PDB file of C-alpha atoms in Angstrom:
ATOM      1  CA  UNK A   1      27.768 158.636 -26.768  1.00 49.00           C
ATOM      2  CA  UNK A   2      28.914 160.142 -23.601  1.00 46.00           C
ATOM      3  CA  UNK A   3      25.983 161.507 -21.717  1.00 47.00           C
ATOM      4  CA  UNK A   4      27.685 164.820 -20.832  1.00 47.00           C
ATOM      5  CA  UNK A   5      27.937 166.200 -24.160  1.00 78.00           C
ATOM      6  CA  UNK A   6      26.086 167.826 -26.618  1.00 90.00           C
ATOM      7  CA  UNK A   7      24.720 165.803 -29.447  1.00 96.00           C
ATOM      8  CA  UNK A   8      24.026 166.553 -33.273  1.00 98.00           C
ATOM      9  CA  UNK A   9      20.057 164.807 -33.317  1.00 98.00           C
ATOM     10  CA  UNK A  10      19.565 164.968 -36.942  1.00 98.00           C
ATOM     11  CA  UNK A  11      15.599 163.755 -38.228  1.00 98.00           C
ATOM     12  CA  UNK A  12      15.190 162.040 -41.765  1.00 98.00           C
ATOM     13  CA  UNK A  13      11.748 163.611 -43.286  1.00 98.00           C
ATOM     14  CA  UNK A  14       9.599 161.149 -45.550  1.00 94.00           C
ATOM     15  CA  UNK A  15       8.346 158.368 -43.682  1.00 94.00           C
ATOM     16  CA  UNK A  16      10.398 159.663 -40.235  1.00 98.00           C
ATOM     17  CA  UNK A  17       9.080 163.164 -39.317  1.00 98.00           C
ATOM     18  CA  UNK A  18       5.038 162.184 -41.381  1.00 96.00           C
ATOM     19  CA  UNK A  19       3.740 159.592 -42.681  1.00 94.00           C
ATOM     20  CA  UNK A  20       4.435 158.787 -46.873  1.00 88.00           C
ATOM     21  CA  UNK A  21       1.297 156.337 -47.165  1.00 90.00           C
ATOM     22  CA  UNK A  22      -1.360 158.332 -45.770  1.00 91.00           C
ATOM     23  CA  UNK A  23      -0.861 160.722 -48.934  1.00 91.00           C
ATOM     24  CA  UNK A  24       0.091 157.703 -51.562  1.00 93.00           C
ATOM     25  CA  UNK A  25      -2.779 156.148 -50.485  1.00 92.00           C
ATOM     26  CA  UNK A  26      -5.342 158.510 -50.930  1.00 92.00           C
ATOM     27  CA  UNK A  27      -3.935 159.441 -54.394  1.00 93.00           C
ATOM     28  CA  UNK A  28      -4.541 155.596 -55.107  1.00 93.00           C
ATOM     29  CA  UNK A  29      -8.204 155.746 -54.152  1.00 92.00           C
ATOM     30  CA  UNK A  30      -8.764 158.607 -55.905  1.00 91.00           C
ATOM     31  CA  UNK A  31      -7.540 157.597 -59.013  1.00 92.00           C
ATOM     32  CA  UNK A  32      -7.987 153.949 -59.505  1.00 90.00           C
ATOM     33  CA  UNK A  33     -10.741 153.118 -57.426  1.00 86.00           C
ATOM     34  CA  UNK A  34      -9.906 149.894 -56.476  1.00 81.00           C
ATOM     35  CA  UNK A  35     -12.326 147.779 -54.974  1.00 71.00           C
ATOM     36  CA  UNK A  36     -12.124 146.258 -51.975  1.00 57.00           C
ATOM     37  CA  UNK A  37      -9.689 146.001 -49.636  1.00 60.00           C
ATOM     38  CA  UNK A  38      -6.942 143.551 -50.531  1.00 74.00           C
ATOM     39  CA  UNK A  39      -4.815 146.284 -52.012  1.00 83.00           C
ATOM     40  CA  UNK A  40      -1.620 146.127 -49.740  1.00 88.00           C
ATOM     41  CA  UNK A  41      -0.925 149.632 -49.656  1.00 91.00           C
ATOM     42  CA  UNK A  42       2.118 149.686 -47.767  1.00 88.00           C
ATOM     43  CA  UNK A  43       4.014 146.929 -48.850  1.00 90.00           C
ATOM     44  CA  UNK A  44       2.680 148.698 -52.479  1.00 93.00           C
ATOM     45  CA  UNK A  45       4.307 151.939 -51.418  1.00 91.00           C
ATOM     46  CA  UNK A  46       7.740 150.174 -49.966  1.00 88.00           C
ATOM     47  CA  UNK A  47       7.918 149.007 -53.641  1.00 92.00           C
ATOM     48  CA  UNK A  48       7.468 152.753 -54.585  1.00 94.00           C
ATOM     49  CA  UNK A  49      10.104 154.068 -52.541  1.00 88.00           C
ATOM     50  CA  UNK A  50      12.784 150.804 -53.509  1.00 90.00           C
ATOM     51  CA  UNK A  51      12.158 152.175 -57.140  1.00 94.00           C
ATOM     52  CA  UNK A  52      12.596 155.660 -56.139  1.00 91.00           C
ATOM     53  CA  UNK A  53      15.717 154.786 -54.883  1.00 88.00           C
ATOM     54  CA  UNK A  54      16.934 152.807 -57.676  1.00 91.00           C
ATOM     55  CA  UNK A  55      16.201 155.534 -60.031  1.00 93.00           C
ATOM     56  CA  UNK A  56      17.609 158.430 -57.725  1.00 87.00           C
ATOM     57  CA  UNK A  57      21.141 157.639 -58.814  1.00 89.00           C
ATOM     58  CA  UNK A  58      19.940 158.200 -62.437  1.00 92.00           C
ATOM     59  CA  UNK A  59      18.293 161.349 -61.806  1.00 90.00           C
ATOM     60  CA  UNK A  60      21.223 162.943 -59.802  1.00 84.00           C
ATOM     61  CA  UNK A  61      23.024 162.212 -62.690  1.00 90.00           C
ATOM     62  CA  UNK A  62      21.191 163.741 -65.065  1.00 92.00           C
ATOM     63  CA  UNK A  63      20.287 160.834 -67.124  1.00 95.00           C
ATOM     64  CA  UNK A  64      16.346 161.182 -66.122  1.00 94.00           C
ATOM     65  CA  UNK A  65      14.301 164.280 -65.128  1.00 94.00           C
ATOM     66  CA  UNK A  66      12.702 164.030 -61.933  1.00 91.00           C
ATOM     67  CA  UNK A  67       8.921 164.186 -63.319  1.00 92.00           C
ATOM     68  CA  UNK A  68      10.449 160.895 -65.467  1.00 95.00           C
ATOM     69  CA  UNK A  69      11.772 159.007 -62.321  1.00 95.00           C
ATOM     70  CA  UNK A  70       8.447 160.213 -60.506  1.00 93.00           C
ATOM     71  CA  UNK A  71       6.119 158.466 -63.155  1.00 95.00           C
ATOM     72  CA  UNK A  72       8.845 154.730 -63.673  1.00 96.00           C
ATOM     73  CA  UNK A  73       8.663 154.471 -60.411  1.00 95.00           C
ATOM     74  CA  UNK A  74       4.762 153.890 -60.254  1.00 95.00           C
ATOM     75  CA  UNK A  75       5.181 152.323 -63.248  1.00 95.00           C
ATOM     76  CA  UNK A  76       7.977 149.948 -62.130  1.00 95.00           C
ATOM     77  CA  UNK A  77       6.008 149.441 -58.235  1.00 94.00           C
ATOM     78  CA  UNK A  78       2.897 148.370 -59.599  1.00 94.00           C
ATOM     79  CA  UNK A  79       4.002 146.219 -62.028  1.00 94.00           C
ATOM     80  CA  UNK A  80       5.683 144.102 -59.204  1.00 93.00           C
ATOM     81  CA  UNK A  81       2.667 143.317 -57.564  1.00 88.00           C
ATOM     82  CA  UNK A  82       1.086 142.146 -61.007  1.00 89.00           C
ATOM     83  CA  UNK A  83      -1.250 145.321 -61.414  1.00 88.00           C
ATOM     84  CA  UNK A  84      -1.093 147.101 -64.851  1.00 85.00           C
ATOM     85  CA  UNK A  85      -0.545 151.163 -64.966  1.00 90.00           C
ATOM     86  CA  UNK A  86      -0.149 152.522 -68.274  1.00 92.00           C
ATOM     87  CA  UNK A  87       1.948 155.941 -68.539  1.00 94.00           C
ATOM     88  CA  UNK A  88      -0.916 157.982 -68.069  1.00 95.00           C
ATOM     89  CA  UNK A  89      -2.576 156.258 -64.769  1.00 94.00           C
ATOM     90  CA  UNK A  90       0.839 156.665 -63.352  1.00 94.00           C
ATOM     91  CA  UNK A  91       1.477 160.088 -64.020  1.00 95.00           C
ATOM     92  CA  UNK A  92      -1.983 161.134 -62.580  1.00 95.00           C
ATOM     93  CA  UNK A  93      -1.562 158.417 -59.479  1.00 95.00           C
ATOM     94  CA  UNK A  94       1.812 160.728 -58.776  1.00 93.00           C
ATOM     95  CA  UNK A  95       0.173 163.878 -59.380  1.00 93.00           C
ATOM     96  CA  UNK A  96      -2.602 163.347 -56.734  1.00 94.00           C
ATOM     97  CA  UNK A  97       0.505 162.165 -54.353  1.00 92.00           C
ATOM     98  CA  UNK A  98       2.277 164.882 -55.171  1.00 89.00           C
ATOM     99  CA  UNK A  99      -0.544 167.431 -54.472  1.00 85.00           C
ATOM    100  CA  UNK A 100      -1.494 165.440 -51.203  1.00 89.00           C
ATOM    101  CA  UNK A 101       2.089 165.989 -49.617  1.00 86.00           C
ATOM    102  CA  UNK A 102       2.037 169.759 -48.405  1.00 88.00           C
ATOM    103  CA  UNK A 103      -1.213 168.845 -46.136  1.00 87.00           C
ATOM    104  CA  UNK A 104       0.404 166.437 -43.629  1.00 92.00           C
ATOM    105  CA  UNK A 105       0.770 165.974 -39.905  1.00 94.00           C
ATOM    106  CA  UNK A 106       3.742 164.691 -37.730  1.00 97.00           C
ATOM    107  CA  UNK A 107       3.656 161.412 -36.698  1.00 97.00           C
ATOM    108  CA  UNK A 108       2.436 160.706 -33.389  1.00 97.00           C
ATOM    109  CA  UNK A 109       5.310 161.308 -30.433  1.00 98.00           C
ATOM    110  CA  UNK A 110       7.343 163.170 -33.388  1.00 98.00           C
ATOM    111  CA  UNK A 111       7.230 166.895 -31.801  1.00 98.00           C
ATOM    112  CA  UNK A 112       7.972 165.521 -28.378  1.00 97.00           C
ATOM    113  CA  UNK A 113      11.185 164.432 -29.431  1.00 97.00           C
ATOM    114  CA  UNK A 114      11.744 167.348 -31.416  1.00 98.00           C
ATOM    115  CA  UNK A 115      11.424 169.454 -28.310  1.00 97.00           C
ATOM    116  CA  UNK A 116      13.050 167.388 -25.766  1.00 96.00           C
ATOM    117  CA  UNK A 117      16.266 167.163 -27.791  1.00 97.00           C
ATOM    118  CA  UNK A 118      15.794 171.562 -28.417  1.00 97.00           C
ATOM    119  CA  UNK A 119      15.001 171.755 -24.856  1.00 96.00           C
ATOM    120  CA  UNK A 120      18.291 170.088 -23.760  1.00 96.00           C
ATOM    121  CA  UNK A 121      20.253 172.317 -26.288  1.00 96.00           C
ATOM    122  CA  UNK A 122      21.255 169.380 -28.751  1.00 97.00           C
ATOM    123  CA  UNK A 123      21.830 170.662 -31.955  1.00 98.00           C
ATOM    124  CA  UNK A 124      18.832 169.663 -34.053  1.00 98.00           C
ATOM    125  CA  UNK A 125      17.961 169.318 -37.998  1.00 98.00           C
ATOM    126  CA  UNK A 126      16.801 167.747 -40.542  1.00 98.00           C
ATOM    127  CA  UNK A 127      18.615 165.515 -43.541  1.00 98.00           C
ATOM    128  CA  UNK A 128      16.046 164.893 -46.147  1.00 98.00           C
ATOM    129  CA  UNK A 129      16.682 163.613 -49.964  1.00 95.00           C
ATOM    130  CA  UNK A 130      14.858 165.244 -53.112  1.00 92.00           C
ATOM    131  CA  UNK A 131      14.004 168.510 -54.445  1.00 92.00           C
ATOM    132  CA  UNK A 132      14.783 171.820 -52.543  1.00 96.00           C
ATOM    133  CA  UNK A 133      11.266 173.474 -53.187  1.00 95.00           C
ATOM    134  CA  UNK A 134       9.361 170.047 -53.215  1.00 93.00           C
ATOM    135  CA  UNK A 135      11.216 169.183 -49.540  1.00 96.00           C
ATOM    136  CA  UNK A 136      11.001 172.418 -48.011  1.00 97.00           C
ATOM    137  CA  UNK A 137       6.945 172.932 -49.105  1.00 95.00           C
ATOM    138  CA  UNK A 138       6.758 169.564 -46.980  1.00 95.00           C
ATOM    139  CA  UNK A 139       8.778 170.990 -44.174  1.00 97.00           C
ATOM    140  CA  UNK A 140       6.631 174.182 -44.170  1.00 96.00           C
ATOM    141  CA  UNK A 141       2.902 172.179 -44.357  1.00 94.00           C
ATOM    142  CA  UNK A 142       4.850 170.384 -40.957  1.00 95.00           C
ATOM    143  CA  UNK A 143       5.575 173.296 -39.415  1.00 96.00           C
ATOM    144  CA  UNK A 144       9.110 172.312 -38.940  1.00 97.00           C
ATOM    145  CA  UNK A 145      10.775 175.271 -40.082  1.00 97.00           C
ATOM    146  CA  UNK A 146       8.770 176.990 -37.372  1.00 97.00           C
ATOM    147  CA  UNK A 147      10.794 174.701 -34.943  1.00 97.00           C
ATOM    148  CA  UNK A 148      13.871 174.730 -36.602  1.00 98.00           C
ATOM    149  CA  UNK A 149      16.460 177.420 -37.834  1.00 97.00           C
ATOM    150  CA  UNK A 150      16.607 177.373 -41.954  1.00 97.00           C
ATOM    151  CA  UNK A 151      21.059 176.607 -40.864  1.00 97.00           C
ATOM    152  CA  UNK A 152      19.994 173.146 -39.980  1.00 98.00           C
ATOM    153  CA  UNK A 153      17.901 171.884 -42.668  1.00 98.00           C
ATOM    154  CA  UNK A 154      19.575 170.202 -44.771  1.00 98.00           C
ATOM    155  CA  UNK A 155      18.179 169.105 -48.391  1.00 98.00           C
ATOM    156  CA  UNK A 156      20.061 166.800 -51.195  1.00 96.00           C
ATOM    157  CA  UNK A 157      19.415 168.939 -54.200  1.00 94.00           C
ATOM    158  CA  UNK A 158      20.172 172.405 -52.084  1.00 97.00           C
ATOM    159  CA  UNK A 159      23.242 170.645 -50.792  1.00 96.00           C
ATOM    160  CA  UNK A 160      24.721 169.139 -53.665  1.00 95.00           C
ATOM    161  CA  UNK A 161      24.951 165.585 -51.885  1.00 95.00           C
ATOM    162  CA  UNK A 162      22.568 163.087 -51.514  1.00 94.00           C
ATOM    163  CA  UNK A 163      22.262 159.962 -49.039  1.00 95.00           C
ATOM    164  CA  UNK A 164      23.473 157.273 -48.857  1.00 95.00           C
ATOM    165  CA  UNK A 165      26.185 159.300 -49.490  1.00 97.00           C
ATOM    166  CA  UNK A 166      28.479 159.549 -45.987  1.00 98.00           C
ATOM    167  CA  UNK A 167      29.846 162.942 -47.093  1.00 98.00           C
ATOM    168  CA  UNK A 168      26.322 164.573 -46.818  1.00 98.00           C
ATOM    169  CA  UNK A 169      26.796 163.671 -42.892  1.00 98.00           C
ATOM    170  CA  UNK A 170      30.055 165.113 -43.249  1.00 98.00           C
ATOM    171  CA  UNK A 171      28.739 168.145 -44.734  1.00 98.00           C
ATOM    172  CA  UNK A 172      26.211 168.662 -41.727  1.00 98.00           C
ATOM    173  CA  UNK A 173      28.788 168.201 -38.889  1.00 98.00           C
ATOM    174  CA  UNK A 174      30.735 170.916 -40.857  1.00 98.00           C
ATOM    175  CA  UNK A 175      28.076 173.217 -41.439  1.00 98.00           C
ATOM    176  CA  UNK A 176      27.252 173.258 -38.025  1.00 97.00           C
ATOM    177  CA  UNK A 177      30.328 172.938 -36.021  1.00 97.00           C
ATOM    178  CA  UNK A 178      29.784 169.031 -34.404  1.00 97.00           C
ATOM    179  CA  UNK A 179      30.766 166.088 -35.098  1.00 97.00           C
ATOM    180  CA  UNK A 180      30.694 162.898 -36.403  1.00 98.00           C
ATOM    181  CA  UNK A 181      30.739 160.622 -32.755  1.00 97.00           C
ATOM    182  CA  UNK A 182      28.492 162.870 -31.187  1.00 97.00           C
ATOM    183  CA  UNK A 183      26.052 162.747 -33.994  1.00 98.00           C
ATOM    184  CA  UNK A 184      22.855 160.902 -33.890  1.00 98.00           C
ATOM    185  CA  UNK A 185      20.702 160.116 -36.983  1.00 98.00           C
ATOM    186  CA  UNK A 186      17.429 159.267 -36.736  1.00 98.00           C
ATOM    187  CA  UNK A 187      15.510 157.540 -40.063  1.00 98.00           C
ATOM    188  CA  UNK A 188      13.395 154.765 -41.716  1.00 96.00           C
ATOM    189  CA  UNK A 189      15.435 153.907 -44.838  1.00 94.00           C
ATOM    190  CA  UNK A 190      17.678 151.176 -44.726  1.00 95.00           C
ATOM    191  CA  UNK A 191      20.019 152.365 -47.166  1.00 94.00           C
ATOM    192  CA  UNK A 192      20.389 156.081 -47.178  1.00 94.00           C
ATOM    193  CA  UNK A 193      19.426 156.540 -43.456  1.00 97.00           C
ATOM    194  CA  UNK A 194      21.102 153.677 -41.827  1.00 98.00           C
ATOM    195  CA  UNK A 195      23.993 152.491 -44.259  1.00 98.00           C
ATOM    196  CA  UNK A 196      24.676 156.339 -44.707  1.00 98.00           C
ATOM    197  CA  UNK A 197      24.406 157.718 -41.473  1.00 98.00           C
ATOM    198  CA  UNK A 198      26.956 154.513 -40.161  1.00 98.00           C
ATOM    199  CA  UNK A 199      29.420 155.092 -43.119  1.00 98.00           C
ATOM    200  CA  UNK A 200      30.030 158.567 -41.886  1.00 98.00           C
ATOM    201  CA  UNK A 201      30.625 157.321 -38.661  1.00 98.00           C
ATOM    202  CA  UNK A 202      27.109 158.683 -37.013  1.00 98.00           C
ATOM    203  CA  UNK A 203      25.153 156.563 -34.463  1.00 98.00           C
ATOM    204  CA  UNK A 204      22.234 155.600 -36.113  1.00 98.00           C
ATOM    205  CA  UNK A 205      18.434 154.926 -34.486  1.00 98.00           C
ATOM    206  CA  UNK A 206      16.376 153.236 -37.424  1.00 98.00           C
ATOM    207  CA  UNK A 207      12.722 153.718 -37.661  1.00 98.00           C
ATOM    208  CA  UNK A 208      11.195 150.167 -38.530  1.00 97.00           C
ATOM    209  CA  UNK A 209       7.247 150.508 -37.922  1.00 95.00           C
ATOM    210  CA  UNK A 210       6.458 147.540 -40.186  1.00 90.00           C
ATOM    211  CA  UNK A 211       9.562 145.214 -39.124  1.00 94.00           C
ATOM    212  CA  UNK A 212      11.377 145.039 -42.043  1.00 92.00           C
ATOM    213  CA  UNK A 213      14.474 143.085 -42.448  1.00 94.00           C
ATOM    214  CA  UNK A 214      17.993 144.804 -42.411  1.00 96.00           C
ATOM    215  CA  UNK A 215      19.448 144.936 -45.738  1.00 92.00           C
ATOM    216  CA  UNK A 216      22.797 144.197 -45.272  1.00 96.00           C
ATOM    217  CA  UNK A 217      25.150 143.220 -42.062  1.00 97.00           C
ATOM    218  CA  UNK A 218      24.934 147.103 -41.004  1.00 97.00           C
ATOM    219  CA  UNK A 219      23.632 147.233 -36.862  1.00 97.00           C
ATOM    220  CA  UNK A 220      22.121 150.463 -36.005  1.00 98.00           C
ATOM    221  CA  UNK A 221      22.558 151.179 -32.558  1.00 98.00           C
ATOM    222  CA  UNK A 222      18.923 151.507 -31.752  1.00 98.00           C
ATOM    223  CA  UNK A 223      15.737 150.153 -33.801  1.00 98.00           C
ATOM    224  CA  UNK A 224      12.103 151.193 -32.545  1.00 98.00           C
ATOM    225  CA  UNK A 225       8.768 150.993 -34.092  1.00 98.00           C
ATOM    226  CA  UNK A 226       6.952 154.298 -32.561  1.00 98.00           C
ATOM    227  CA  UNK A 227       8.269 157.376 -30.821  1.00 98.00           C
ATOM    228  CA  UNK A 228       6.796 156.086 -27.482  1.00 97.00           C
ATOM    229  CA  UNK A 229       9.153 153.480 -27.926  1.00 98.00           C
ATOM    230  CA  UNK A 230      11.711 155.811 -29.451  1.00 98.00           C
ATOM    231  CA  UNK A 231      11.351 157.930 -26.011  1.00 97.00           C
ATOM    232  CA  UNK A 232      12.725 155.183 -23.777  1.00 97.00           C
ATOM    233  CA  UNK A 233      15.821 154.919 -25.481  1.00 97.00           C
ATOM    234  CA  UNK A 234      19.035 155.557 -24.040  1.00 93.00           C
ATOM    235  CA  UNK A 235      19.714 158.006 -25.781  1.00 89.00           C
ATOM    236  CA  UNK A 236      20.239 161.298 -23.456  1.00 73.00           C
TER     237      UNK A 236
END
């Protein structure tokens, strides 16, 4: 990027901007109870999210409703690390993370960034996939949309495109008047944030706090593992 121009900084949301486990993993407790502490949460809730976005496709399409793919993909997570959850258990498990989602806090170094990229009068937003109301409610219990104008958040269901879609990126740089080499997406999903953001020609930074292993031959231009780290980038 060259350094004397004006960037698009767009932000994924889940698992970028807070934290998805804290929430999922409360839900757990409270529901199942189970005992001890060999439970791998997170790599239990990066089965969640590979379901969720096996099933997405599905939904967008209309062949599942969204409380459906909610409840398989509990179903589908926990049955991959050998535990049994019968329709029921899964449906409450994703009610209690559902409920737990609107009362959540940025991860640490996350508003710093925010405000250093506002401060140097990048153009800044958000990209999230899911469900307008259900995304935004999470937006407002951040108090992004206090940071943010409403013109550059951007939501899948709202927008009529979802990642990994490129043309959603395509969208944004329209909607708001940049574009696509002076773009910068930042994100933790390997397939709709990285693969997405580099098919529509964005540089990509991707968010990798447990050091997973890229999917496919795709290079982000920057990987980092906290926002300290993510600070020291050279980015700006």
């Amino acid at each position: 990027m060259e350094k004397s121009k004006k960037l698009a900084v767009f932000f994924d949301l889940d698992d970028t901007l807070y934290d998805h486990l804290v929430p999922f993993r409360e839900a757990v407790k409270e529901v199942l109870k189970p005992e001890g502490e060999n439970l791998d949460f997170a790599d239990l809730f990066f089965k969640v999210r590979h379901h969720s976005d096996l099933l997405w496709p599905q939904y967008l399409s209309g062949e599942i409703p969204l409380e459906e793919t909610r409840v398989m993909r509990m179903e589908r997570a926990f049955a991959d690390f050998g535990l049994t959850l019968d329709r029921a258990q899964a449906a409450e498990v994703q009610a209690a993370y559902i409920g737990r989602q609107y009362k959540i806090e940025m991860i640490q170094g996350v508003r710093q960034q925010l405000d250093r990229f506002i401060t140097a009068g990048h153009t800044v937003g958000v990209i999230t996939n899911g469900p307008a109301d259900h995304q935004m409610k999470k937006i407002v219990g951040l108090g992004v949309d206090r940071i943010l104008p409403a013109d550059r958040i951007f939501i899948s269901d709202a927008v009529g495109i979802a990642k990994p879609d490129p043309e959603i990126f395509a969208y944004v740089n329209r909607k708001t008047g940049t574009t696509a080499e002076q773009s910068l997406y930042i994100g933790d999903a390997w397939d709709n944030d990285v693969v997405g953001a580099l098919g529509a020609g964005w540089k990509v930074c991707w968010y990798n706090p447990h050091g997973r292993e890229p999917r496919s031959a795709h290079k982000p231009t920057h990987t980092f593992s906290n926002y300290e780290e993510f600070a020291g980038l050279p980015i700006l």
